[in-house]
Tab-separated table of C-alpha atoms in Angstrom:
chain	number	residue	atom	x	y	z
W	156	PHE	CA	42.444	44.800	82.257
W	157	GLN	CA	39.208	42.781	80.221
W	158	PHE	CA	37.643	46.905	79.952
W	159	ALA	CA	40.987	47.448	78.296
W	160	PHE	CA	40.757	44.779	75.877
W	161	ALA	CA	37.613	45.473	75.015
W	162	CYS	CA	38.280	49.210	74.344
W	163	ALA	CA	40.723	47.827	72.145
W	164	LEU	CA	38.099	45.528	70.291
W	165	SER	CA	36.231	48.400	69.289
W	166	SER	CA	38.808	50.887	68.008
W	167	ILE	CA	39.494	47.702	65.368
W	168	VAL	CA	35.635	48.171	63.566
W	169	ALA	CA	35.697	52.019	63.793
W	170	GLY	CA	38.703	52.713	61.584
W	171	THR	CA	37.951	50.270	59.516
W	172	VAL	CA	34.134	51.940	58.452
W	173	ALA	CA	35.747	55.419	59.220
W	174	GLU	CA	34.409	58.511	57.399
W	175	ARG	CA	30.928	56.931	56.522
W	176	CYS	CA	29.500	55.238	59.310
W	177	LYS	CA	26.792	56.546	62.159
W	178	MET	CA	27.824	57.444	65.482
W	179	GLN	CA	24.708	55.713	66.414
W	180	ALA	CA	25.852	52.918	64.761
W	181	TYR	CA	29.179	53.100	67.132
W	182	LEU	CA	27.359	53.416	70.076
W	183	LEU	CA	25.115	50.128	68.876
W	184	TYR	CA	27.653	47.689	67.483
W	185	SER	CA	29.904	48.604	70.287
W	186	GLY	CA	28.253	48.197	73.502
W	187	PHE	CA	26.662	44.655	71.627
W	188	LEU	CA	30.291	43.870	70.731
W	189	CYS	CA	31.859	44.448	74.243
W	190	GLY	CA	28.940	43.470	76.276
W	191	PHE	CA	28.184	40.212	74.835
W	192	VAL	CA	30.272	38.678	72.158
W	193	TYR	CA	33.319	39.388	73.592
W	194	PRO	CA	32.798	38.045	76.750
W	195	VAL	CA	31.850	34.867	74.958
W	196	CYS	CA	35.006	34.725	73.280
W	197	ALA	CA	36.953	35.557	76.124
W	198	HIS	CA	35.344	33.358	78.439
W	199	ALA	CA	36.025	30.055	75.696
W	200	PHE	CA	39.373	30.930	75.355
W	201	TRP	CA	40.557	32.039	79.026
W	202	ALA	CA	37.914	31.154	81.711
W	203	TYR	CA	38.541	27.664	84.429
W	204	GLN	CA	35.087	26.279	82.643
W	205	GLY	CA	35.623	27.614	78.586
W	206	PHE	CA	35.053	24.799	76.245
W	207	LEU	CA	38.806	25.987	74.531
W	208	SER	CA	40.770	26.610	78.050
W	209	ASN	CA	43.305	24.573	78.289
W	210	THR	CA	42.966	25.127	81.921
W	211	ASN	CA	39.807	23.534	81.810
W	212	ALA	CA	39.090	20.549	83.728
W	213	ASN	CA	39.220	17.929	80.265
W	214	PRO	CA	40.660	20.457	77.695
W	215	LEU	CA	39.574	19.949	73.635
W	216	PHE	CA	41.354	17.148	72.632
W	217	GLY	CA	43.372	16.154	75.622
W	218	VAL	CA	45.319	20.396	75.778
W	219	GLY	CA	42.790	22.872	74.918
W	220	ALA	CA	43.541	26.440	73.039
W	221	VAL	CA	46.860	27.693	73.271
W	222	ASP	CA	46.602	32.292	73.458
W	223	LEU	CA	48.540	33.765	75.829
W	224	ALA	CA	46.385	37.979	75.309
W	225	GLY	CA	43.988	37.717	72.473
W	226	SER	CA	45.554	37.037	69.148
W	227	GLY	CA	41.958	35.057	68.941
W	228	PRO	CA	39.056	36.400	71.056
W	229	VAL	CA	40.566	40.181	71.048
W	230	HIS	CA	41.866	40.922	67.697
W	231	MET	CA	40.590	38.112	64.894
W	232	CYS	CA	37.181	39.146	66.944
W	233	GLY	CA	37.342	42.566	65.998
W	234	GLY	CA	38.600	41.750	62.353
W	235	VAL	CA	35.408	39.468	61.471
W	236	LEU	CA	33.356	41.778	62.702
W	237	ALA	CA	34.724	44.741	60.913
W	238	LEU	CA	35.163	42.374	57.498
W	239	VAL	CA	31.351	41.891	58.754
W	240	MET	CA	30.008	46.179	58.608
W	241	ALA	CA	32.412	46.817	55.499
W	242	ILE	CA	30.488	44.231	53.054
W	243	ILE	CA	27.440	45.235	54.712
W	244	LEU	CA	27.762	49.303	54.441
W	245	GLY	CA	29.919	49.466	51.147
W	246	PRO	CA	32.674	51.021	50.197
W	247	ARG	CA	33.338	54.848	51.017
W	248	MET	CA	32.286	57.172	47.365
W	249	GLY	CA	35.045	57.373	45.039
W	250	ARG	CA	37.310	54.255	46.371
W	251	PHE	CA	35.603	52.190	43.607
W	252	TYR	CA	33.117	53.470	41.485
W	253	ASP	CA	32.835	56.709	40.122
W	254	GLU	CA	29.251	59.323	41.031
W	255	ASN	CA	27.473	56.778	38.433
W	256	GLY	CA	27.946	53.585	39.788
W	257	ALA	CA	30.102	52.815	37.240
W	258	PRO	CA	33.693	50.515	38.377
W	259	TYR	CA	36.919	52.675	37.884
W	260	ASP	CA	39.974	51.048	36.005
W	261	GLU	CA	41.441	51.221	38.959
W	262	PRO	CA	40.251	51.836	42.413
W	263	LYS	CA	41.356	54.968	43.399
W	264	ASP	CA	43.384	55.457	46.917
W	265	ILE	CA	42.010	57.662	49.408
W	266	PRO	CA	45.423	58.330	51.459
W	267	GLY	CA	46.194	59.606	55.040
W	268	HIS	CA	46.316	63.217	56.005
W	269	SER	CA	49.352	62.902	57.224
W	270	VAL	CA	51.848	60.066	57.922
W	271	ALA	CA	53.948	61.457	61.185
W	272	LEU	CA	50.608	61.093	62.775
W	273	GLN	CA	50.302	57.414	61.679
W	274	PHE	CA	53.491	56.687	62.723
W	275	LEU	CA	52.859	58.500	66.051
W	276	GLY	CA	50.217	56.111	66.431
W	277	THR	CA	51.958	52.908	65.060
W	278	PHE	CA	54.501	53.837	68.010
W	279	CYS	CA	51.997	54.252	70.322
W	280	LEU	CA	50.243	51.137	69.405
W	281	TRP	CA	53.698	48.976	69.680
W	282	PHE	CA	54.228	50.383	73.535
W	283	GLY	CA	51.016	49.744	74.310
W	284	TRP	CA	51.738	45.955	73.621
W	285	TYR	CA	54.444	45.730	76.576
W	286	GLY	CA	51.082	45.768	78.926
W	287	PHE	CA	48.978	43.591	75.807
W	288	ASN	CA	51.719	40.933	75.908
W	289	PRO	CA	53.706	40.247	79.135
W	290	GLY	CA	50.933	42.036	81.271
W	291	SER	CA	49.066	39.019	79.971
W	292	THR	CA	50.928	37.024	82.133
W	293	LEU	CA	49.152	38.688	85.044
W	294	THR	CA	51.752	38.004	87.841
W	295	ILE	CA	55.804	38.012	87.625
W	296	ALA	CA	56.150	36.999	91.368
W	297	SER	CA	57.829	33.562	91.039
W	298	SER	CA	60.433	32.783	88.457
W	299	ASN	CA	58.521	31.111	85.743
W	300	ARG	CA	55.977	33.777	85.523
W	301	GLY	CA	58.676	36.243	85.293
W	302	SER	CA	60.571	34.048	82.428
W	303	VAL	CA	56.973	33.630	81.073
W	304	ALA	CA	56.381	38.006	80.897
W	305	ALA	CA	60.287	38.436	79.624
W	306	LEU	CA	59.949	36.124	76.851
W	307	ALA	CA	55.841	37.702	76.431
W	308	ALA	CA	58.281	41.635	75.765
W	309	VAL	CA	61.436	39.868	73.308
W	310	ASN	CA	59.126	38.171	70.882
W	311	THR	CA	56.560	40.928	71.436
W	312	SER	CA	59.403	43.345	70.591
W	313	LEU	CA	61.459	40.396	67.030
W	314	GLY	CA	57.483	39.968	65.833
W	315	ALA	CA	56.924	43.790	65.100
W	316	ALA	CA	60.174	44.266	63.807
W	317	ALA	CA	60.740	41.472	61.750
W	318	GLY	CA	56.613	42.256	60.664
W	319	ALA	CA	57.709	45.874	59.669
W	320	VAL	CA	60.595	44.997	57.607
W	321	SER	CA	58.843	41.624	55.897
W	322	ALA	CA	56.064	44.110	55.046
W	323	MET	CA	57.899	47.056	53.121
W	324	PHE	CA	60.986	45.464	51.686
W	325	THR	CA	58.161	42.559	50.551
W	326	GLY	CA	56.058	45.073	48.568
W	327	SER	CA	59.375	47.461	47.658
W	328	ILE	CA	60.486	43.600	45.575
W	329	LEU	CA	57.004	42.993	44.040
W	330	GLU	CA	56.703	47.169	42.919
W	331	GLU	CA	60.394	47.004	41.379
W	332	ARG	CA	59.176	43.528	40.177
W	333	ARG	CA	55.439	45.241	38.082
W	334	THR	CA	56.605	48.497	37.629
W	335	GLY	CA	60.355	48.639	37.128
W	336	THR	CA	60.948	51.257	40.055
W	337	VAL	CA	61.729	50.217	43.602
W	338	THR	CA	59.369	52.747	46.186
W	339	TYR	CA	59.362	52.260	50.037
W	340	ASP	CA	56.050	52.262	51.087
W	341	LEU	CA	56.183	53.540	55.027
W	342	THR	CA	52.397	51.861	55.204
W	343	ASN	CA	53.211	48.792	54.375
W	344	ALA	CA	55.929	49.196	57.189
W	345	MET	CA	53.636	50.255	59.648
W	346	ASN	CA	50.468	47.248	58.701
W	347	GLY	CA	52.917	45.455	58.169
W	348	CYS	CA	54.194	46.169	62.356
W	349	LEU	CA	50.947	45.845	64.071
W	350	THR	CA	50.436	42.818	61.970
W	351	GLY	CA	53.747	41.048	63.600
W	352	LEU	CA	52.409	42.263	66.645
W	353	VAL	CA	49.326	40.892	66.448
W	354	ALA	CA	50.400	37.157	64.938
W	355	VAL	CA	52.616	36.553	68.045
W	356	THR	CA	50.630	37.716	70.807
W	357	ALA	CA	48.714	34.487	71.063
W	358	PRO	CA	52.348	32.621	71.067
W	359	CYS	CA	54.378	34.999	72.885
W	360	GLY	CA	55.226	32.936	75.717
W	361	SER	CA	55.112	29.490	74.186
W	362	VAL	CA	57.396	29.648	71.280
W	363	GLU	CA	61.205	30.385	71.043
W	364	PRO	CA	62.264	33.901	70.118
W	365	TRP	CA	63.933	32.272	66.560
W	366	ALA	CA	60.434	31.574	66.013
W	367	GLY	CA	58.310	34.486	67.187
W	368	PHE	CA	60.873	36.292	64.023
W	369	VAL	CA	59.794	33.671	61.934
W	370	ILE	CA	56.564	34.552	62.747
W	371	GLY	CA	56.554	38.441	62.186
W	372	VAL	CA	58.592	37.501	58.939
W	373	ILE	CA	55.444	35.781	57.407
W	374	ALA	CA	53.099	38.238	59.379
W	375	GLY	CA	54.056	41.138	57.062
W	376	TRP	CA	53.735	38.660	53.949
W	377	VAL	CA	49.409	37.879	55.445
W	378	TYR	CA	48.652	41.703	55.824
W	379	LEU	CA	49.911	42.212	52.136
W	380	THR	CA	47.814	39.604	50.521
W	381	GLY	CA	44.930	40.482	53.638
W	382	SER	CA	45.627	43.840	51.916
W	383	TRP	CA	44.947	43.042	48.275
W	384	LEU	CA	42.396	40.999	48.445
W	385	LEU	CA	40.294	43.653	49.979
W	386	VAL	CA	40.806	45.446	46.987
W	387	LYS	CA	40.356	42.376	44.604
W	388	PHE	CA	36.592	42.063	46.087
W	389	LYS	CA	36.383	45.740	46.739
W	390	ILE	CA	35.788	45.738	49.899
W	391	ASP	CA	37.062	48.723	51.775
W	392	ASP	CA	38.745	49.223	54.577
W	393	ALA	CA	39.690	52.388	55.267
W	394	VAL	CA	42.853	51.181	57.793
W	395	ASP	CA	43.066	47.979	56.471
W	396	ALA	CA	42.185	46.857	60.052
W	397	ILE	CA	40.923	43.145	58.446
W	398	PRO	CA	44.094	42.091	56.916
W	399	VAL	CA	45.813	43.608	60.545
W	400	HIS	CA	43.613	41.923	62.732
W	401	MET	CA	41.998	39.294	61.385
W	402	GLY	CA	44.206	38.058	59.026
W	403	GLY	CA	47.119	38.677	61.636
W	404	GLY	CA	45.089	37.235	64.218
W	405	MET	CA	44.460	33.612	62.434
W	406	TRP	CA	48.019	33.323	61.614
W	407	GLY	CA	48.790	33.475	65.537
W	408	VAL	CA	46.314	31.414	66.318
W	409	LEU	CA	47.827	28.858	64.066
W	410	ALA	CA	51.591	29.440	64.312
W	411	THR	CA	51.022	29.394	68.162
W	412	GLY	CA	50.357	24.970	67.564
W	413	LEU	CA	52.904	25.240	65.099
W	414	PHE	CA	56.086	26.692	66.795
W	415	SER	CA	55.616	25.970	70.360
W	416	SER	CA	57.969	24.463	72.086
W	417	GLY	CA	57.933	22.045	75.116
W	418	PRO	CA	59.648	23.537	77.607
W	419	ARG	CA	58.234	27.170	76.799
W	420	LEU	CA	54.572	25.578	77.147
W	421	GLU	CA	55.697	23.549	80.359
W	422	VAL	CA	56.923	26.644	81.882
W	423	ALA	CA	53.961	28.485	80.969
W	424	TYR	CA	50.839	26.463	81.009
W	425	GLY	CA	51.755	23.048	82.404
W	426	ILE	CA	50.734	21.747	79.558
W	427	THR	CA	53.972	18.722	78.078
W	428	ASP	CA	52.110	15.922	76.065
W	429	HIS	CA	50.804	17.945	73.451
W	430	ILE	CA	53.328	20.371	71.399
W	431	GLY	CA	54.309	22.154	68.386
W	432	TRP	CA	53.498	20.423	65.528
W	433	PHE	CA	56.783	21.320	64.095
W	434	TYR	CA	58.022	19.960	67.516
W	435	GLU	CA	56.008	17.004	67.036
W	436	TRP	CA	57.582	15.771	63.872
W	437	GLY	CA	61.096	16.509	66.033
W	438	ARG	CA	60.124	13.640	68.216
W	439	GLY	CA	58.883	11.557	65.915
W	440	SER	CA	54.867	11.384	67.018
W	441	ALA	CA	52.938	13.994	64.356
W	442	ASN	CA	50.289	14.644	67.409
W	443	PHE	CA	48.084	16.931	65.772
W	444	ARG	CA	46.247	17.885	69.147
W	445	LEU	CA	47.359	21.298	70.190
W	446	MET	CA	46.874	22.122	66.264
W	447	GLY	CA	43.647	21.359	65.644
W	448	ALA	CA	42.813	22.578	69.383
W	449	GLN	CA	43.877	25.810	67.294
W	450	ILE	CA	42.320	24.930	64.399
W	451	VAL	CA	38.711	24.887	66.156
W	452	ALA	CA	39.057	28.159	67.806
W	453	ILE	CA	39.279	29.828	64.872
W	454	LEU	CA	37.059	28.201	63.759
W	455	PHE	CA	34.454	28.886	66.901
W	456	VAL	CA	35.755	32.783	66.249
W	457	ILE	CA	34.722	33.303	62.815
W	458	GLY	CA	31.341	30.935	63.314
W	459	TRP	CA	30.253	32.882	66.623
W	460	VAL	CA	31.388	36.388	65.531
W	461	ALA	CA	29.241	36.636	61.953
W	462	GLY	CA	27.105	34.366	63.596
W	463	ILE	CA	25.713	37.334	66.039
W	464	MET	CA	27.170	39.876	64.124
W	465	GLY	CA	25.952	39.688	60.795
W	466	PRO	CA	22.059	40.119	61.503
W	467	TYR	CA	22.507	42.874	64.033
W	468	ILE	CA	24.621	45.061	61.053
W	469	TRP	CA	22.425	44.016	58.602
W	470	ILE	CA	19.222	44.944	61.064
W	471	LEU	CA	21.008	48.385	61.666
W	472	ASN	CA	21.617	48.561	57.867
W	473	TYR	CA	17.683	48.008	57.185
W	474	PHE	CA	15.881	50.214	58.963
W	475	ASN	CA	19.082	53.151	57.958
W	476	MET	CA	20.987	52.812	61.791
W	477	LEU	CA	24.260	52.086	60.278
W	478	ARG	CA	25.099	54.884	57.271
W	479	VAL	CA	25.432	58.513	56.834
W	480	ASP	CA	23.781	60.786	54.019
W	481	PRO	CA	25.639	60.404	51.004
W	482	LEU	CA	25.421	64.813	51.215
W	483	GLU	CA	26.795	64.454	54.339
W	484	GLU	CA	29.770	61.984	53.332
W	485	LYS	CA	30.625	64.008	50.482
W	486	VAL	CA	30.640	67.616	52.808
W	487	GLY	CA	33.025	65.294	55.068
W	488	MET	CA	31.693	63.823	58.780
W	489	ASP	CA	34.085	66.036	60.406
W	490	ILE	CA	31.759	69.387	59.164
W	491	SER	CA	28.778	67.554	58.269
W	492	ARG	CA	28.768	66.009	62.090
W	493	HIS	CA	31.229	67.035	64.493
W	494	LYS	CA	30.615	71.047	64.527
W	495	GLY	CA	33.393	71.972	62.470
W	496	PRO	CA	36.676	71.387	59.698
W	497	ALA	CA	39.277	68.930	60.750
W	498	TYR	CA	41.539	70.452	57.787
W	499	ASN	CA	41.462	73.869	55.713
W	500	MET	CA	39.456	73.059	53.081
W	501	GLU	CA	36.377	74.580	52.943
W	502	GLU	CA	37.170	76.688	49.986
W	503	ASP	CA	37.362	73.090	48.295
W	504	ASN	CA	34.018	72.066	49.437
W	505	SER	CA	32.060	74.843	49.782
W	506	GLU	CA	28.934	74.214	47.458
W	507	HIS	CA	28.513	70.890	48.523
W	508	ILE	CA	28.611	72.675	52.161
W	509	SER	CA	26.070	74.706	51.121
W	510	GLN	CA	23.917	72.318	49.737
W	511	LEU	CA	23.739	69.964	52.814
W	512	GLU	CA	22.907	73.285	54.783
W	513	GLN	CA	19.775	74.356	52.388
W	514	ARG	CA	18.881	70.448	52.505
W	515	ARG	CA	19.059	70.566	56.403
W	516	SER	CA	16.932	73.645	56.604
W	517	THR	CA	14.187	72.406	54.485
W	518	ARG	CA	14.735	68.738	55.731
W	519	GLN	CA	14.783	67.183	52.543
W	520	LEU	CA	18.217	64.738	53.214
W	521	ASP	CA	18.091	61.620	51.109
W	522	VAL	CA	17.007	58.797	53.989
W	523	SER	CA	18.022	56.180	51.404
W	524	ARG	CA	21.300	54.315	51.861
W	525	SER	CA	23.529	52.674	48.822
W	526	ARG	CA	24.882	49.544	50.444
W	527	SER	CA	26.885	49.344	47.127
W	528	GLY	CA	29.133	52.387	47.423
W	529	ARG	CA	27.860	53.255	44.333
W	530	PHE	CA	25.813	56.510	44.159
W	531	SER	CA	24.451	58.223	41.317
W	532	THR	CA	23.868	62.165	40.384
W	533	LYS	CA	21.127	62.510	38.285
W	534	LYS	CA	18.685	64.732	40.212
W	535	ALA	CA	15.559	62.377	41.469
W	536	ASN	CA	13.285	65.191	43.418
W	537	GLY	CA	14.182	67.881	42.597
W	538	PRO	CA	18.161	70.838	42.053
W	539	ASP	CA	18.966	69.209	45.298
W	540	SER	CA	19.003	65.871	44.673
W	541	ASN	CA	22.085	64.956	43.160
W	542	PHE	CA	23.087	62.080	45.157
W	543	GLN	CA	20.184	59.661	44.941
W	544	ASN	CA	21.034	55.943	45.621
W	545	GLU	CA	22.122	53.804	42.341
W	546	GLY	CA	18.631	51.326	43.337
W	547	GLU	CA	16.471	53.954	43.511
W	548	GLU	CA	17.689	55.350	40.260
W	549	SER	CA	17.025	51.857	38.681
W	550	ALA	CA	13.511	51.840	40.131
């Protein structure tokens, strides 16, 4: 079961750094992430001795953190690393800067090639989440565990649907206010759905169905805000995995501390004294212990992943093991690294392909890397050196 979680975790990062990351970097970060960084997160949340675990003999703040299926240790863990890698790796060529390194007035969209396949992938993930969330109860033999698994399935459905509708229609309203034209962005719907799924992953066994719906609605807004912030700070995420997984995971862990009801917590975890903060206010106590444990859990995931993986990724980048050659990126990694075109674009790309073949035949690939995504078309060492690094140029 944990192998499946680790697989999901590594694929979060792969989407963010797509189209510019070396294959060896994928293998190196995946091995270190799944072999060391993630197991520590999983242990902290779910092991009997984990310092965040609600099954610990002396749980944090007397209650421990509640996360049924991994909004924190799985999705936030992957999302934080995705953010770290996106910052160090830099944006794709042509996303925020032109070939002379000058910033665009408006960032250039680099859309996916098939909305139909995007939707297919989204529905595959949604379907798989019914193994992810209800499956995290581990057993359904007893009536209590069966009811928790059933509640998790219901909340999974509600969170996904609410996130999709929330993100799409909120985006439509904002677009209408900005341009006067109403459009319906299917990418917002898909990513809003996934953010809703991520957010409801932690609380799916401890909140009422109405709260699962509310969590999904807010998750749609979390996605839109996170996606906007990435563009504002010129951080290139090819599939918006950072707002989906880091943003959605953060909100899911917080939402568990807000919306978890006493009866649901008792059935799922045996917790009776410390419940969701909104319910605590309802019984006149304002007990912040569960909410406090959830906040500590968020800070732990961010600190642990960024603190360990940040230097690791920086070292890979320093030794030129992270980003592909600019010309290889321009040609497309399907051709330059995977021995064949994914699309029928040879005629449009023939000049760059010929240039790449010539460089490889003379072993003149530019081994320097742009760490900002800014490339210059000034010629450096000869007629084929059209993708000089901006840092080289200034030097």
